[in-house]
Short mmCIF file of C-alpha atoms in Angstrom, two decimals:
data_model
loop_
_atom_site.label_atom_id
_atom_site.label_comp_id
_atom_site.label_asym_id
_atom_site.label_seq_id
_atom_site.Cartn_x
_atom_site.Cartn_y
_atom_site.Cartn_z
CA UNK D 1 4.53 -20.89 -23.42
CA UNK D 2 4.61 -18.19 -24.02
CA UNK D 3 6.60 -16.46 -27.57
CA UNK D 4 7.96 -13.73 -25.20
CA UNK D 5 9.03 -15.48 -22.56
CA UNK D 6 11.27 -17.78 -25.31
CA UNK D 7 12.64 -14.35 -26.07
CA UNK D 8 13.87 -13.21 -22.89
CA UNK D 9 15.40 -16.55 -22.10
CA UNK D 10 17.29 -16.79 -25.28
CA UNK D 11 18.24 -12.90 -25.11
CA UNK D 12 19.18 -13.97 -21.10
CA UNK D 13 21.56 -16.98 -22.25
CA UNK D 14 23.09 -14.75 -25.16
CA UNK D 15 24.55 -12.25 -23.27
CA UNK D 16 25.82 -14.74 -20.03
CA UNK D 17 27.71 -16.52 -22.67
CA UNK D 18 28.71 -13.95 -24.44
CA UNK D 19 30.06 -12.08 -21.34
CA UNK D 20 31.94 -15.34 -20.20
CA UNK D 21 33.47 -15.19 -23.46
CA UNK D 22 34.85 -11.80 -22.90
CA UNK D 23 33.51 -10.82 -26.27
CA UNK D 24 31.54 -7.17 -26.82
CA UNK D 25 28.66 -6.88 -29.24
CA UNK D 26 30.86 -5.18 -31.66
CA UNK D 27 33.24 -8.33 -31.59
CA UNK D 28 30.20 -10.67 -31.74
CA UNK D 29 28.57 -8.88 -34.75
CA UNK D 30 32.29 -9.39 -36.98
CA UNK D 31 32.53 -13.36 -35.89
CA UNK D 32 28.69 -13.96 -37.10
CA UNK D 33 27.88 -10.53 -40.14
CA UNK D 34 25.39 -10.15 -37.44
CA UNK D 35 24.36 -6.26 -36.94
CA UNK D 36 24.85 -4.53 -33.60
CA UNK D 37 21.98 -3.53 -33.05
CA UNK D 38 20.27 -7.84 -34.43
CA UNK D 39 22.45 -8.52 -31.93
CA UNK D 40 21.18 -6.28 -28.93
CA UNK D 41 17.98 -6.44 -29.59
CA UNK D 42 18.23 -10.28 -29.33
CA UNK D 43 19.41 -10.11 -26.17
CA UNK D 44 17.02 -7.30 -24.57
CA UNK D 45 14.33 -10.65 -25.45
CA UNK D 46 12.94 -8.05 -28.86
CA UNK D 47 13.61 -10.79 -30.76
CA UNK D 48 13.89 -14.39 -31.46
CA UNK D 49 16.14 -15.19 -34.51
CA UNK D 50 15.11 -17.73 -37.58
CA UNK D 51 17.36 -21.37 -36.97
CA UNK D 52 20.23 -20.48 -39.71
CA UNK D 53 21.39 -16.98 -37.76
CA UNK D 54 20.81 -19.11 -34.29
CA UNK D 55 23.40 -21.36 -36.03
CA UNK D 56 25.83 -18.52 -36.67
CA UNK D 57 25.58 -17.94 -32.96
CA UNK D 58 25.96 -20.96 -31.79
CA UNK D 59 29.52 -21.79 -33.88
CA UNK D 60 30.88 -18.28 -33.19
CA UNK D 61 30.95 -18.31 -29.38
CA UNK D 62 31.64 -21.72 -29.19
CA UNK D 63 27.89 -23.85 -27.82
CA UNK D 64 25.96 -26.94 -28.60
CA UNK D 65 22.94 -25.13 -30.91
CA UNK D 66 21.18 -27.21 -28.12
CA UNK D 67 22.42 -25.66 -25.43
CA UNK D 68 21.09 -22.06 -27.30
CA UNK D 69 17.79 -22.55 -27.54
CA UNK D 70 16.88 -24.59 -24.60
CA UNK D 71 14.75 -23.28 -21.81
CA UNK D 72 16.76 -24.56 -19.07
CA UNK D 73 18.64 -21.54 -17.00
CA UNK D 74 21.70 -22.80 -14.69
CA UNK D 75 22.24 -22.18 -11.24
CA UNK D 76 23.05 -18.41 -12.72
CA UNK D 77 19.26 -17.78 -14.43
CA UNK D 78 17.10 -19.94 -12.83
CA UNK D 79 15.62 -17.73 -10.52
CA UNK D 80 15.56 -14.97 -12.92
CA UNK D 81 13.37 -17.69 -15.19
CA UNK D 82 11.15 -18.75 -12.50
CA UNK D 83 10.89 -14.90 -12.11
CA UNK D 84 9.80 -13.99 -16.31
CA UNK D 85 8.34 -17.36 -15.91
CA UNK D 86 5.52 -16.25 -13.07
CA UNK D 87 4.87 -13.08 -15.13
CA UNK D 88 5.22 -10.98 -12.35
CA UNK D 89 6.53 -8.33 -14.82
CA UNK D 90 3.75 -8.30 -16.44
CA UNK D 91 1.46 -8.09 -13.71
CA UNK D 92 2.67 -5.18 -11.93
CA UNK D 93 2.15 -2.37 -14.19
CA UNK D 94 6.64 -1.35 -13.84
CA UNK D 95 6.15 1.97 -16.31
CA UNK D 96 3.92 3.53 -13.12
CA UNK D 97 6.82 3.78 -11.40
CA UNK D 98 9.15 4.82 -14.35
CA UNK D 99 10.72 1.69 -14.99
CA UNK D 100 11.05 -0.75 -18.60
CA UNK D 101 11.08 -4.42 -18.17
CA UNK D 102 14.03 -4.36 -20.73
CA UNK D 103 15.94 -1.88 -17.86
CA UNK D 104 14.85 -5.00 -16.02
CA UNK D 105 16.22 -7.48 -17.65
CA UNK D 106 19.19 -5.61 -18.64
CA UNK D 107 20.33 -5.24 -14.80
CA UNK D 108 19.99 -8.36 -14.63
CA UNK D 109 21.66 -9.82 -17.97
CA UNK D 110 25.04 -7.30 -16.49
CA UNK D 111 25.48 -9.28 -12.40
CA UNK D 112 23.03 -12.80 -12.65
CA UNK D 113 24.97 -14.41 -10.46
CA UNK D 114 24.68 -10.97 -7.55
CA UNK D 115 21.08 -10.43 -8.92
CA UNK D 116 20.19 -14.38 -8.28
CA UNK D 117 21.43 -14.08 -4.81
CA UNK D 118 19.45 -11.10 -4.19
CA UNK D 119 16.85 -12.16 -5.13
CA UNK D 120 17.30 -15.84 -3.57
CA UNK D 121 17.12 -13.36 -0.29
CA UNK D 122 14.23 -11.43 -1.03
CA UNK D 123 11.54 -14.90 -1.58
CA UNK D 124 13.32 -16.26 1.33
CA UNK D 125 12.52 -13.43 3.29
CA UNK D 126 9.15 -13.57 1.91
CA UNK D 127 9.02 -17.25 3.18
CA UNK D 128 9.58 -16.29 6.88
CA UNK D 129 7.80 -14.01 6.91
CA UNK D 130 3.99 -16.08 4.82
CA UNK D 131 4.69 -13.23 1.90
CA UNK D 132 1.60 -14.07 -0.06
CA UNK D 133 1.24 -12.46 -3.80
CA UNK D 134 -1.11 -10.86 -2.41
CA UNK D 135 0.63 -8.54 -0.10
CA UNK D 136 3.58 -7.95 -2.77
CA UNK D 137 1.09 -6.62 -4.86
CA UNK D 138 -0.67 -4.66 -1.87
CA UNK D 139 3.14 -3.21 -1.33
CA UNK D 140 3.67 -2.39 -4.97
CA UNK D 141 0.80 -0.42 -4.40
CA UNK D 142 1.75 1.84 -1.24
CA UNK D 143 5.10 2.12 -3.16
CA UNK D 144 3.14 3.61 -6.00
CA UNK D 145 0.41 5.23 -3.50
CA UNK D 146 3.20 7.11 -1.74
CA UNK D 147 5.24 8.03 -5.25
CA UNK D 148 2.69 10.45 -5.80
CA UNK D 149 1.89 11.72 -2.22
CA UNK D 150 -1.77 9.11 -2.44
CA UNK D 151 -3.13 12.17 -5.14
CA UNK D 152 -3.93 11.14 -8.60
CA UNK D 153 -4.81 14.40 -9.96
CA UNK D 154 -6.60 12.38 -12.59
CA UNK D 155 -9.42 11.51 -10.16
CA UNK D 156 -9.50 13.32 -9.15
CA UNK D 157 -10.56 15.17 -12.62
CA UNK D 158 -13.12 12.51 -13.46
CA UNK D 159 -15.42 13.13 -10.16
CA UNK D 160 -15.29 16.74 -10.89
CA UNK D 161 -16.81 15.06 -14.68
CA UNK D 162 -18.51 12.81 -13.03
CA UNK D 163 -20.80 15.30 -10.80
CA UNK D 164 -21.44 17.57 -13.19
CA UNK D 165 -22.60 15.64 -16.29
CA UNK D 166 -25.38 13.55 -13.39
CA UNK D 167 -26.24 16.93 -11.54
CA UNK D 168 -24.49 15.86 -8.04
CA UNK D 169 -24.39 19.11 -5.54
CA UNK D 170 -21.39 18.06 -4.17
CA UNK D 171 -22.20 21.06 -1.83
CA UNK D 172 -24.36 18.61 0.71
CA UNK D 173 -23.85 15.30 2.10
CA UNK D 174 -24.04 12.82 -0.69
CA UNK D 175 -27.11 10.20 -0.11
CA UNK D 176 -26.57 7.00 -1.00
CA UNK D 177 -30.21 6.53 -2.14
CA UNK D 178 -29.02 9.19 -5.24
CA UNK D 179 -25.77 6.92 -5.85
CA UNK D 180 -28.62 3.76 -5.77
CA UNK D 181 -30.58 5.56 -8.53
CA UNK D 182 -27.74 6.12 -11.16
CA UNK D 183 -26.41 2.76 -10.86
CA UNK D 184 -30.24 1.15 -11.42
CA UNK D 185 -31.06 3.66 -14.28
CA UNK D 186 -28.07 4.42 -15.85
CA UNK D 187 -26.16 0.69 -15.19
CA UNK D 188 -28.49 -1.65 -15.36
CA UNK D 189 -27.91 -2.67 -12.45
CA UNK D 190 -30.55 -4.54 -9.65
CA UNK D 191 -29.63 -4.15 -5.68
CA UNK D 192 -30.43 -7.16 -3.10
CA UNK D 193 -30.61 -6.43 0.68
CA UNK D 194 -31.69 -9.41 1.80
CA UNK D 195 -29.77 -12.53 -0.03
CA UNK D 196 -26.29 -12.22 1.45
CA UNK D 197 -27.43 -12.30 5.31
CA UNK D 198 -28.82 -15.61 4.05
CA UNK D 199 -25.23 -17.10 4.31
CA UNK D 200 -23.50 -17.00 7.56
CA UNK D 201 -20.10 -17.46 5.51
CA UNK D 202 -19.71 -14.38 4.17
CA UNK D 203 -20.62 -13.00 7.49
CA UNK D 204 -17.69 -10.50 7.13
CA UNK D 205 -18.05 -8.70 3.71
CA UNK D 206 -20.54 -6.18 2.78
CA UNK D 207 -21.12 -6.22 -0.86
CA UNK D 208 -20.50 -9.41 -3.44
CA UNK D 209 -21.24 -8.61 -7.06
CA UNK D 210 -22.29 -10.70 -9.89
CA UNK D 211 -21.20 -9.77 -13.21
CA UNK D 212 -23.35 -11.13 -15.50
CA UNK D 213 -26.76 -9.91 -13.83
CA UNK D 214 -25.54 -7.06 -12.48
CA UNK D 215 -26.86 -7.39 -9.32
CA UNK D 216 -25.34 -5.88 -6.34
CA UNK D 217 -26.03 -8.05 -2.99
CA UNK D 218 -24.57 -5.80 0.81
CA UNK D 219 -25.45 -6.58 4.12
CA UNK D 220 -27.41 -5.59 6.03
CA UNK D 221 -26.50 -2.96 9.41
CA UNK D 222 -24.57 -0.45 7.03
CA UNK D 223 -24.96 2.91 7.49
CA UNK D 224 -25.91 5.54 4.50
CA UNK D 225 -22.13 6.37 4.78
CA UNK D 226 -21.80 2.53 3.77
CA UNK D 227 -23.67 2.33 1.74
CA UNK D 228 -22.91 5.84 -0.22
CA UNK D 229 -19.28 4.03 -0.59
CA UNK D 230 -20.08 0.65 -2.19
CA UNK D 231 -21.95 2.56 -4.56
CA UNK D 232 -19.25 4.69 -4.95
CA UNK D 233 -16.56 2.18 -6.29
CA UNK D 234 -19.47 0.17 -8.06
CA UNK D 235 -19.48 3.72 -9.78
CA UNK D 236 -16.53 4.68 -10.28
CA UNK D 237 -15.93 0.55 -12.25
CA UNK D 238 -18.45 2.10 -14.38
CA UNK D 239 -17.83 4.86 -14.99
CA UNK D 240 -13.01 5.22 -15.67
CA UNK D 241 -14.44 1.20 -18.09
CA UNK D 242 -13.10 -0.31 -15.89
CA UNK D 243 -12.43 -4.29 -16.96
CA UNK D 244 -10.51 -6.36 -14.50
CA UNK D 245 -11.70 -5.49 -11.35
CA UNK D 246 -12.78 -7.19 -7.70
CA UNK D 247 -16.05 -8.71 -7.33
CA UNK D 248 -15.84 -8.44 -3.32
CA UNK D 249 -15.95 -5.81 -0.83
CA UNK D 250 -13.97 -6.77 0.88
CA UNK D 251 -11.85 -8.58 -1.03
CA UNK D 252 -11.00 -12.33 -0.81
CA UNK D 253 -8.08 -12.33 -3.21
CA UNK D 254 -6.36 -10.78 -5.85
CA UNK D 255 -6.46 -12.96 -9.51
CA UNK D 256 -3.73 -9.78 -10.42
CA UNK D 257 -2.35 -6.32 -10.07
CA UNK D 258 -4.25 -4.65 -12.12
CA UNK D 259 -7.15 -5.82 -10.13
CA UNK D 260 -4.88 -3.89 -6.97
CA UNK D 261 -4.61 -1.29 -9.06
CA UNK D 262 -8.43 -0.47 -9.95
CA UNK D 263 -9.59 -1.89 -6.67
CA UNK D 264 -7.34 1.36 -5.06
CA UNK D 265 -9.25 3.76 -8.11
CA UNK D 266 -12.60 3.24 -7.12
CA UNK D 267 -12.29 3.41 -3.50
CA UNK D 268 -10.30 7.14 -3.60
CA UNK D 269 -12.82 7.84 -6.78
CA UNK D 270 -15.62 6.76 -3.69
CA UNK D 271 -13.55 8.57 -1.68
CA UNK D 272 -13.38 12.38 -3.89
CA UNK D 273 -16.54 11.81 -4.58
CA UNK D 274 -18.33 11.90 -0.78
CA UNK D 275 -15.77 14.28 0.55
CA UNK D 276 -15.66 17.29 -2.33
CA UNK D 277 -11.72 18.25 -2.13
CA UNK D 278 -13.27 21.75 -2.56
CA UNK D 279 -14.78 21.59 0.63
CA UNK D 280 -12.49 19.73 2.17
CA UNK D 281 -9.38 21.55 1.93
CA UNK D 282 -11.96 25.10 3.19
CA UNK D 283 -11.98 23.10 6.61
CA UNK D 284 -9.23 21.68 7.35
CA UNK D 285 -7.63 25.64 6.34
CA UNK D 286 -9.92 26.76 8.63
CA UNK D 287 -8.91 23.53 11.49
CA UNK D 288 -5.21 25.39 10.98
CA UNK D 289 -5.25 28.56 11.34
CA UNK D 290 -6.86 27.91 15.45
CA UNK D 291 -4.28 28.69 17.94
CA UNK D 292 -5.62 26.07 19.82
CA UNK D 293 -7.19 22.71 18.42
CA UNK D 294 -10.73 22.68 18.23
CA UNK D 295 -12.14 19.34 19.19
CA UNK D 296 -16.07 20.52 18.49
CA UNK D 297 -15.13 21.73 15.05
CA UNK D 298 -12.63 18.32 13.92
CA UNK D 299 -16.28 16.73 15.26
CA UNK D 300 -18.77 18.71 12.97
CA UNK D 301 -16.92 18.65 9.87
CA UNK D 302 -16.23 14.42 10.72
CA UNK D 303 -19.23 14.99 10.86
CA UNK D 304 -20.46 17.18 7.99
CA UNK D 305 -19.59 14.38 4.61
CA UNK D 306 -21.26 11.13 4.29
CA UNK D 307 -18.45 9.67 5.38
CA UNK D 308 -16.60 7.19 8.06
CA UNK D 309 -14.21 8.00 9.48
CA UNK D 310 -11.65 5.99 7.37
CA UNK D 311 -12.98 7.33 4.25
CA UNK D 312 -12.23 10.70 5.88
CA UNK D 313 -9.05 9.65 7.59
CA UNK D 314 -8.01 8.41 3.92
CA UNK D 315 -9.58 11.61 2.28
CA UNK D 316 -7.05 13.95 4.74
CA UNK D 317 -3.57 11.63 3.23
CA UNK D 318 -5.13 12.54 0.01
CA UNK D 319 -5.52 17.22 0.26
CA UNK D 320 -3.21 17.33 2.92
CA UNK D 321 0.07 16.83 0.38
CA UNK D 322 -1.32 18.63 -2.45
CA UNK D 323 -3.42 21.58 -0.88
CA UNK D 324 -0.40 22.30 2.22
CA UNK D 325 2.74 20.36 0.99
CA UNK D 326 2.16 18.10 4.26
CA UNK D 327 3.75 15.21 3.11
CA UNK D 328 5.27 13.60 6.34
CA UNK D 329 2.38 11.58 7.14
CA UNK D 330 1.33 8.30 7.89
CA UNK D 331 -2.23 6.61 8.05
CA UNK D 332 -3.09 3.68 9.98
CA UNK D 333 -5.98 1.12 11.03
CA UNK D 334 -5.57 -0.73 13.50
CA UNK D 335 -8.22 -3.28 15.04
CA UNK D 336 -8.97 -5.00 18.01
CA UNK D 337 -11.43 -7.61 20.19
CA UNK D 338 -12.75 -6.69 23.67
CA UNK D 339 -10.92 -8.85 25.99
CA UNK D 340 -7.99 -9.23 23.86
CA UNK D 341 -4.71 -8.17 23.98
CA UNK D 342 -3.66 -8.26 20.37
CA UNK D 343 -3.45 -5.37 18.10
CA UNK D 344 -4.45 -5.95 14.42
CA UNK D 345 -2.61 -3.32 12.28
CA UNK D 346 -4.24 -4.11 9.26
CA UNK D 347 -3.60 -0.43 6.80
CA UNK D 348 -1.02 1.21 6.41
CA UNK D 349 0.71 4.59 4.21
CA UNK D 350 3.46 6.71 4.88
CA UNK D 351 4.55 8.79 2.76
CA UNK D 352 8.08 9.79 3.22
CA UNK D 353 8.94 6.22 4.14
CA UNK D 354 9.98 6.95 7.57
CA UNK D 355 7.28 6.69 9.44
CA UNK D 356 6.64 4.50 12.38
CA UNK D 357 5.13 2.27 13.25
CA UNK D 358 4.88 -0.39 10.30
CA UNK D 359 3.63 -4.04 10.43
CA UNK D 360 5.07 -5.73 13.05
CA UNK D 361 5.50 -9.52 11.43
CA UNK D 362 7.76 -9.62 14.44
CA UNK D 363 4.95 -10.50 17.27
CA UNK D 364 6.34 -8.00 19.15
CA UNK D 365 3.84 -5.60 21.06
CA UNK D 366 2.86 -2.75 19.90
CA UNK D 367 3.32 0.80 21.85
CA UNK D 368 0.78 1.32 24.11
CA UNK D 369 1.25 4.35 24.40
CA UNK D 370 -0.24 5.32 20.90
CA UNK D 371 -3.31 6.80 20.63
CA UNK D 372 -4.43 4.93 17.91
CA UNK D 373 -4.47 2.00 20.79
CA UNK D 374 -5.69 4.24 23.35
CA UNK D 375 -8.53 4.78 21.87
CA UNK D 376 -9.24 1.39 21.41
CA UNK D 377 -9.23 0.58 24.56
CA UNK D 378 -11.42 3.26 25.89
CA UNK D 379 -14.53 2.97 23.08
CA UNK D 380 -13.87 -0.98 24.53
CA UNK D 381 -15.30 0.57 27.53
CA UNK D 382 -17.95 3.60 26.74
CA UNK D 383 -18.88 1.29 23.10
CA UNK D 384 -19.77 4.98 21.97
CA UNK D 385 -17.13 6.57 19.34
CA UNK D 386 -13.53 7.72 20.57
CA UNK D 387 -12.12 10.08 19.40
CA UNK D 388 -8.16 12.25 20.83
CA UNK D 389 -5.00 14.25 19.89
CA UNK D 390 -1.49 13.01 21.41
CA UNK D 391 1.72 14.31 20.21
CA UNK D 392 3.38 11.58 20.10
CA UNK D 393 7.51 12.47 20.94
CA UNK D 394 9.52 9.27 19.61
CA UNK D 395 13.21 10.02 22.24
CA UNK D 396 15.65 8.05 20.10
CA UNK D 397 15.36 9.29 17.20
CA UNK D 398 14.07 12.28 18.37
CA UNK D 399 10.91 13.30 16.09
CA UNK D 400 7.47 13.86 17.16
CA UNK D 401 3.86 13.77 15.17
CA UNK D 402 0.72 15.08 16.04
CA UNK D 403 -1.04 12.22 16.14
CA UNK D 404 -5.72 12.84 15.16
CA UNK D 405 -7.32 8.80 15.95
CA UNK D 406 -10.56 7.47 15.47
CA UNK D 407 -12.49 4.87 17.19
CA UNK D 408 -15.31 3.21 16.07
CA UNK D 409 -17.51 -0.09 16.92
CA UNK D 410 -16.32 -2.30 13.84
CA UNK D 411 -20.96 -3.11 12.42
CA UNK D 412 -20.11 -6.43 11.28
CA UNK D 413 -18.41 -8.02 14.43
CA UNK D 414 -19.59 -8.39 18.04
CA UNK D 415 -16.83 -6.92 19.90
CA UNK D 416 -14.54 -5.97 17.25
CA UNK D 417 -13.07 -1.99 17.35
CA UNK D 418 -11.16 0.21 14.61
CA UNK D 419 -9.25 2.55 15.11
CA UNK D 420 -8.02 4.93 12.30
CA UNK D 421 -4.71 7.51 12.98
CA UNK D 422 -3.06 10.21 10.45
CA UNK D 423 -0.03 10.83 12.21
CA UNK D 424 1.66 14.96 10.63
CA UNK D 425 5.07 14.93 11.67
CA UNK D 426 6.37 17.73 13.57
CA UNK D 427 8.72 19.80 11.17
CA UNK D 428 8.88 23.73 9.19
CA UNK D 429 6.18 23.22 6.87
CA UNK D 430 3.46 21.35 9.62
CA UNK D 431 4.20 23.92 11.95
CA UNK D 432 3.72 27.02 8.95
CA UNK D 433 0.03 25.65 7.78
CA UNK D 434 -1.00 24.31 11.58
CA UNK D 435 -1.14 26.85 14.37
CA UNK D 436 -1.96 24.59 17.06
CA UNK D 437 0.54 22.37 17.09
CA UNK D 438 2.39 24.84 19.85
CA UNK D 439 -0.91 24.31 21.70
CA UNK D 440 0.06 23.31 25.22
CA UNK D 441 -3.35 21.97 26.11
CA UNK D 442 -2.31 18.76 23.57
CA UNK D 443 -0.53 15.57 25.64
CA UNK D 444 2.30 15.40 24.12
CA UNK D 445 3.38 11.83 24.95
CA UNK D 446 7.26 10.15 24.45
CA UNK D 447 6.32 6.66 22.94
CA UNK D 448 8.11 3.56 21.52
CA UNK D 449 7.50 1.79 18.97
CA UNK D 450 7.24 -2.64 20.60
CA UNK D 451 7.42 -2.82 23.66
CA UNK D 452 11.07 -4.76 23.35
CA UNK D 453 12.74 -2.43 21.74
CA UNK D 454 12.05 0.91 23.87
CA UNK D 455 14.50 2.21 26.08
CA UNK D 456 11.58 4.28 27.93
CA UNK D 457 12.40 4.24 31.77
CA UNK D 458 10.18 3.30 34.14
CA UNK D 459 7.23 2.82 31.85
CA UNK D 460 4.29 1.57 34.05
CA UNK D 461 1.84 0.73 30.24
CA UNK D 462 4.80 -1.85 29.13
CA UNK D 463 3.38 -5.57 28.73
CA UNK D 464 6.62 -7.06 27.39
CA UNK D 465 10.49 -6.70 27.98
CA UNK D 466 12.46 -4.59 26.44
CA UNK D 467 14.69 -7.33 24.84
CA UNK D 468 16.03 -5.94 21.68
CA UNK D 469 17.71 -3.46 24.04
CA UNK D 470 19.03 -5.09 26.96
CA UNK D 471 21.00 -7.55 23.66
CA UNK D 472 21.91 -3.88 22.70
CA UNK D 473 23.80 -2.98 25.56
CA UNK D 474 25.07 -5.96 25.98
CA UNK D 475 26.62 -6.54 22.62
CA UNK D 476 28.01 -3.13 22.75
CA UNK D 477 29.40 -3.71 26.52
CA UNK D 478 31.33 -6.29 25.04
CA UNK D 479 32.17 -4.47 22.11
CA UNK D 480 34.13 -2.49 24.49
CA UNK D 481 35.83 -4.87 26.60
CA UNK D 482 37.04 -6.47 22.88
CA UNK D 483 38.07 -2.44 22.27
CA UNK D 484 39.87 -2.26 25.12
CA UNK D 485 41.89 -6.19 24.85
CA UNK D 486 42.90 -4.97 21.22
CA UNK D 487 44.34 -2.30 22.58
CA UNK D 488 46.54 -3.73 25.49
CA UNK D 489 47.71 -6.05 23.11
CA UNK D 490 48.47 -4.25 20.34
CA UNK D 491 51.08 -2.69 22.39
#
């Protein structure tokens, strides 16, 4: 067992016993002859006292020596001990959020019973929703992205340095071949485009990296943009000197949070490499200056870069906050199988936290009026890429989003399709920056989150009854009658 864990447990127990006896650090210092600062270091888990000092503490606190040094925790501290033992605080770099581990220990030790109840509640929620370690890591990553408006200047700078160092012309589409040559010549990679397709079990994977021989196995049927993105990520892992990394794309599992974070940074690097910041800033500015939405111009911009729609839309979530100060936005990726009634939200980002929709953990039915689902329905019929723009208005909350959505075929699975969407809250800031938001030709549609929680009357697209709304109405009626009874019999 790690020495650090042992120190933390002793610190937590010492502080709990001291506070239970209503004894201050100053008082304990007088009783033991140990300095107040030294005792504080012990309680914070930074120091572990020698045997003679533990004896002094045991006598001063009237607590058996064995109980004090035992790693067994009482029911108030047990869940906290499990968290410390699981190393979760080590796996997530708390400093990314401006948090010191000692701060958390202080909070925990100040009110262990309350923290215990809180942690137990979170654990039960996680169990009910089958919330895995990977899900926890990804949720932490999204919070980190949101806290930084999904813009990371240091990565942008490293991309600029890389393109200058390798004389890459960012004014032209960057082809996969150019990046492949760098991987081979600079980093000693072997590229194999045959082996992966021999294994039917790996049909969902685009690439597998074998570190021992620096062999990158690639799936067939990828277009140049998809290959370029994979090569860009591999360059990032090497150029940024990441030791902890993932070896498959898409990922199978994460061993620790550093892998999750480095995977994100590598993806960010690849996107910034393929979609140059200065170029896209100018392109989007030209689009926003139009009085009406220019679909042809948007299509031209989208096709200008050697990047998939997902990479391009993800790049918008970087540049809109940084260049245009538009931070009230969301990014969504849905997948859908032809003939199915299910739509899966498997990637999301909400820069201002309050946006809908979020991933549906309740098995309710997403609103069929979303343009994200509309383009998926269209592409299953047309089997060609589909793009649309819609103003989605939420009557219940009285706010609207301009939502751009693109749907394409999944190149790796037959009869599967995906839609990528970015939603921009229509407020004073977005109206100042985007001239076409007042374009009357843009379809406006009243939407909800799920059918079960939808108050829109006579909705032709509804696929489930509004049971949550009906329950709410019933409860309001009951509350009203109870209130009237209270008034009647209180006189």
